[in-house]
XYZ file of N, CA and C in Angstrom:
384
model
N 68.059 97.385 76.679
C 68.027 97.083 78.078
C 68.797 98.174 78.819
N 68.220 98.668 79.933
C 68.850 99.767 80.657
C 69.784 99.241 81.742
N 70.735 100.079 82.077
C 71.706 99.740 83.111
C 71.480 100.696 84.284
N 71.353 100.164 85.475
C 71.144 100.981 86.672
C 72.480 101.156 87.372
N 72.856 102.402 87.596
C 74.107 102.705 88.283
C 73.798 103.168 89.699
N 74.607 102.710 90.636
C 74.441 103.139 92.016
C 75.037 104.527 92.171
N 74.302 105.417 92.846
C 74.730 106.796 93.035
C 75.116 106.989 94.499
N 76.254 107.589 94.741
C 76.697 107.900 96.094
C 76.463 109.382 96.318
N 75.614 109.705 97.278
C 75.342 111.100 97.603
C 76.409 111.558 98.583
N 77.171 112.573 98.198
C 78.348 112.963 98.976
C 78.027 113.799 100.205
N 76.875 114.472 100.249
C 76.602 115.331 101.397
C 75.845 114.600 102.507
N 75.720 113.302 102.424
C 75.092 112.512 103.476
C 76.132 111.566 104.061
N 76.032 111.306 105.378
C 77.050 110.445 105.992
C 76.935 108.997 105.536
N 78.046 108.286 105.616
C 78.080 106.868 105.281
C 77.270 106.101 106.320
N 76.343 105.280 105.868
C 75.526 104.500 106.785
C 75.683 103.025 106.476
N 75.834 102.239 107.541
C 75.907 100.796 107.430
C 74.703 100.240 108.169
N 73.819 99.592 107.445
C 72.581 99.042 107.992
C 71.751 100.098 108.723
N 71.759 101.323 108.192
C 70.925 102.392 108.720
C 71.551 103.224 109.820
N 72.783 102.925 110.238
C 73.441 103.674 111.291
C 74.764 104.235 110.778
N 75.130 105.424 111.276
C 76.413 106.017 110.908
C 77.528 105.338 111.698
N 78.764 105.651 111.323
C 79.907 105.051 112.018
C 79.962 105.475 113.482
N 79.597 106.724 113.769
C 79.580 107.187 115.151
C 78.534 106.427 115.969
N 77.364 106.171 115.388
C 76.333 105.418 116.094
C 76.776 103.983 116.352
N 77.452 103.364 115.376
C 77.978 102.019 115.589
C 79.011 102.016 116.710
N 79.853 103.044 116.743
C 80.861 103.139 117.795
C 80.203 103.264 119.164
N 79.171 104.094 119.262
C 78.451 104.256 120.532
C 77.824 102.930 120.954
N 77.259 102.188 120.011
C 76.641 100.907 120.362
C 77.670 99.894 120.840
N 78.829 99.834 120.172
C 79.862 98.880 120.576
C 80.407 99.241 121.956
N 80.650 100.530 122.197
C 81.139 100.971 123.504
C 80.086 100.697 124.580
N 78.815 100.889 124.266
C 77.746 100.632 125.235
C 77.673 99.154 125.596
N 77.837 98.285 124.620
C 77.824 96.841 124.919
C 78.995 96.482 125.821
N 80.171 97.052 125.529
C 81.348 96.768 126.363
C 81.160 97.301 127.784
N 80.636 98.536 127.900
C 80.403 99.101 129.229
C 79.321 98.336 129.984
N 78.272 97.927 129.289
C 77.200 97.173 129.944
C 77.733 95.846 130.477
N 78.541 95.169 129.691
C 79.119 93.906 130.149
C 80.057 94.129 131.336
N 80.907 95.171 131.243
C 81.873 95.433 132.314
C 81.168 95.810 133.620
N 80.285 96.819 133.556
C 79.622 97.268 134.786
C 78.644 96.225 135.313
N 78.008 95.485 134.416
C 77.126 94.410 134.871
C 77.873 93.347 135.639
N 79.049 92.980 135.158
C 79.834 91.963 135.866
C 80.448 92.526 137.150
N 80.808 93.813 137.156
C 81.357 94.415 138.376
C 80.302 94.526 139.472
N 79.083 94.936 139.114
C 78.008 95.033 140.104
C 77.684 93.651 140.643
N 77.731 92.651 139.804
C 77.470 91.283 140.259
C 78.533 90.817 141.242
N 79.756 91.307 141.112
C 80.797 90.899 142.056
C 80.757 91.736 143.336
N 80.250 92.992 143.248
C 80.159 93.832 144.445
C 79.029 93.374 145.367
N 77.857 93.169 144.775
C 76.681 92.755 145.562
C 76.041 91.555 144.874
N 76.540 90.349 145.129
C 76.034 89.185 144.395
C 74.634 88.747 144.817
N 74.189 89.150 146.002
C 72.893 88.671 146.496
C 71.731 89.589 146.130
N 71.998 90.756 145.586
C 70.910 91.689 145.298
C 70.214 91.283 144.015
N 68.884 91.197 144.104
C 68.090 90.826 142.925
C 66.845 91.695 142.881
N 66.399 91.975 141.672
C 65.129 92.685 141.458
C 64.285 91.776 140.602
N 63.220 91.242 141.176
C 62.351 90.322 140.440
C 63.071 89.063 140.016
N 63.878 88.501 140.871
C 64.658 87.288 140.611
C 65.690 87.458 139.501
N 66.013 88.699 139.152
C 67.055 88.979 138.161
C 68.176 89.710 138.894
N 69.421 89.267 138.760
C 70.530 89.924 139.468
C 70.647 91.396 139.091
N 71.121 92.190 140.069
C 71.248 93.630 139.866
C 72.225 93.947 138.729
N 73.247 93.138 138.531
C 74.201 93.358 137.445
C 73.542 93.298 136.077
N 72.576 92.396 135.914
C 71.853 92.314 134.634
C 71.021 93.570 134.408
N 70.402 94.091 135.481
C 69.613 95.316 135.344
C 70.498 96.501 134.976
N 71.676 96.583 135.577
C 72.599 97.674 135.244
C 73.009 97.583 133.774
N 73.311 96.394 133.292
C 73.667 96.219 131.880
C 72.524 96.601 130.958
N 71.297 96.217 131.326
C 70.124 96.564 130.505
C 69.916 98.069 130.486
N 70.071 98.731 131.630
C 69.898 100.191 131.679
C 70.946 100.914 130.832
N 72.169 100.424 130.853
C 73.218 101.048 130.025
C 72.895 100.862 128.543
N 72.457 99.681 128.154
C 72.104 99.444 126.745
C 70.898 100.278 126.318
N 69.907 100.396 127.191
C 68.725 101.200 126.848
C 69.085 102.679 126.724
N 69.944 103.178 127.609
C 70.383 104.570 127.502
C 71.148 104.825 126.224
N 71.988 103.880 125.841
C 72.732 104.031 124.587
C 71.790 103.979 123.386
N 70.763 103.139 123.461
C 69.791 103.063 122.358
C 69.062 104.388 122.176
N 68.781 105.069 123.275
C 68.138 106.385 123.180
C 69.058 107.368 122.480
N 70.335 107.387 122.860
C 71.267 108.329 122.249
C 71.571 107.982 120.792
N 71.447 106.728 120.417
C 71.674 106.341 119.027
C 70.454 106.680 118.173
N 69.246 106.501 118.719
C 68.031 106.717 117.940
C 67.586 108.173 117.917
N 68.012 108.976 118.888
C 67.556 110.365 118.961
C 67.913 111.197 117.727
N 69.122 111.114 117.164
C 69.427 111.937 115.991
C 68.622 111.565 114.749
N 68.044 110.379 114.703
C 67.232 110.035 113.541
C 65.867 110.714 113.605
N 65.424 111.097 114.817
C 64.138 111.782 114.957
C 64.277 113.287 114.753
N 65.248 113.896 115.421
C 65.513 115.336 115.308
C 67.022 115.518 115.213
N 67.496 116.628 114.635
C 68.942 116.848 114.563
C 69.549 117.043 115.955
N 70.842 116.779 116.075
C 71.505 116.896 117.374
C 71.476 118.323 117.907
N 71.483 119.319 117.031
C 71.411 120.714 117.481
C 70.098 120.956 118.219
N 68.997 120.359 117.725
C 67.698 120.506 118.373
C 67.734 119.897 119.769
N 68.302 118.708 119.901
C 68.381 118.049 121.210
C 69.261 118.846 122.164
N 70.387 119.375 121.659
C 71.282 120.157 122.509
C 70.592 121.421 123.019
N 69.889 122.126 122.125
C 69.183 123.338 122.542
C 68.061 123.016 123.512
N 67.321 121.931 123.261
C 66.230 121.558 124.152
C 66.763 121.253 125.549
N 67.865 120.536 125.631
C 68.452 120.207 126.923
C 68.980 121.466 127.610
N 69.628 122.340 126.868
C 70.179 123.569 127.453
C 69.072 124.484 127.963
N 67.967 124.601 127.221
C 66.860 125.447 127.673
C 66.168 124.846 128.886
N 65.980 123.538 128.911
C 65.308 122.903 130.044
C 66.142 122.951 131.310
N 67.467 122.866 131.179
C 68.332 122.935 132.356
C 68.616 124.367 132.787
N 68.213 125.339 131.959
C 68.433 126.740 132.300
C 69.836 127.228 132.004
N 70.563 126.518 131.167
C 71.925 126.936 130.819
C 71.891 128.125 129.870
N 70.974 128.106 128.914
C 70.832 129.208 127.978
C 69.635 130.056 128.386
N 69.742 131.382 128.230
C 68.615 132.235 128.609
C 67.442 132.060 127.653
N 66.253 132.186 128.191
C 65.050 132.063 127.371
C 64.622 133.397 126.783
N 65.037 134.486 127.404
C 64.600 135.798 126.959
C 65.837 136.654 126.692
N 65.881 137.241 125.531
C 67.001 138.080 125.159
C 66.571 139.535 125.225
N 67.308 140.341 125.975
C 67.027 141.770 126.061
C 68.068 142.507 125.229
N 67.620 143.400 124.366
C 68.588 144.119 123.535
C 69.423 145.080 124.376
N 70.645 145.312 123.948
C 71.513 146.263 124.635
C 71.071 147.677 124.275
N 71.197 148.578 125.240
C 70.829 149.968 124.954
C 71.884 150.585 124.047
N 71.421 151.360 123.108
C 72.318 152.007 122.165
C 72.147 153.513 122.288
N 73.223 154.250 122.178
C 73.095 155.714 122.271
C 72.349 156.267 121.066
N 71.689 157.381 121.297
C 70.927 158.024 120.224
C 71.884 158.614 119.189
N 71.358 158.843 117.999
C 72.159 159.411 116.917
C 72.435 160.877 117.231
N 73.696 161.261 117.192
C 74.088 162.637 117.474
C 74.265 163.346 116.130
N 73.604 164.503 116.000
C 73.761 165.282 114.780
C 75.147 165.894 114.748
N 75.634 166.177 113.566
C 76.973 166.742 113.420
C 77.047 168.158 113.971
N 75.978 168.928 113.776
C 75.987 170.323 114.219
C 74.680 170.595 114.945
N 74.764 171.277 116.066
C 73.550 171.560 116.846
C 72.686 172.621 116.189
N 73.229 173.364 115.245
C 72.454 174.421 114.592
C 71.543 173.877 113.487
N 71.652 172.617 113.163
C 70.812 172.029 112.123
C 69.408 171.867 112.677
N 68.461 172.409 111.967
C 67.062 172.315 112.382
C 66.322 171.546 111.308
N 65.655 170.507 111.741
C 64.887 169.720 110.787
C 63.658 170.508 110.355
N 63.429 170.542 109.052
C 62.215 171.257 108.605
C 60.971 170.479 109.035
N 59.964 171.222 109.402
C 58.724 170.587 109.819
C 57.951 170.083 108.623
N 56.830 169.478 108.881
C 56.006 168.946 107.816
C 55.307 170.094 107.104
N 55.348 170.059 105.793
C 54.687 171.110 105.019
C 53.196 170.811 104.965
N 52.438 171.831 105.264
C 50.984 171.690 105.226
C 50.468 172.567 104.102
N 49.692 171.971 103.224
C 49.130 172.755 102.130
C 47.863 173.424 102.639
N 47.762 174.688 102.378
C 46.645 175.487 102.862
C 45.590 175.656 101.773
N 45.213 174.618 101.113
C 44.168 174.734 100.106
C 42.821 174.650 100.796
N 42.023 175.639 100.485
C 40.716 175.717 101.105
C 39.725 176.208 100.067
N 38.690 175.532 99.927
C 37.672 175.945 98.969
C 36.487 176.416 99.787
N 36.154 177.668 99.555
C 35.029 178.258 100.301
C 33.752 178.090 99.470
N 32.751 177.668 100.132
C 31.467 177.484 99.471
C 30.527 178.552 99.984
N 29.994 179.344 99.069
C 29.082 180.405 99.486
C 27.674 179.876 99.508
N 26.968 180.313 100.509
C 25.567 179.883 100.614
C 24.624 181.029 100.552
């Protein structure tokens, strides 16, 4: 009978239920912020409603949805890809790189003359 051993891969982050610790932290902070700002908006403007739902509930939902996007985005593409995409779209990073001009190579002595290409003068004459 064989024994199956669990293997821990060291070069991958620790995941709990499919999310890393940083993603769990973002989700917990988002829930706290959604609850706080949702309740604050409800106290600032208690009569405002969108579709019979108080504005505070909509603010909380928007905060949770935004956090869900930031939590799920790294699972689709790496964070470096998202950072570069955002930087290029906002125009923070240049799209076109122009090389710097470099001075030409200076010979050590001006009297040095490069030999030209040698041409072989082989010619076969055909008499008619």
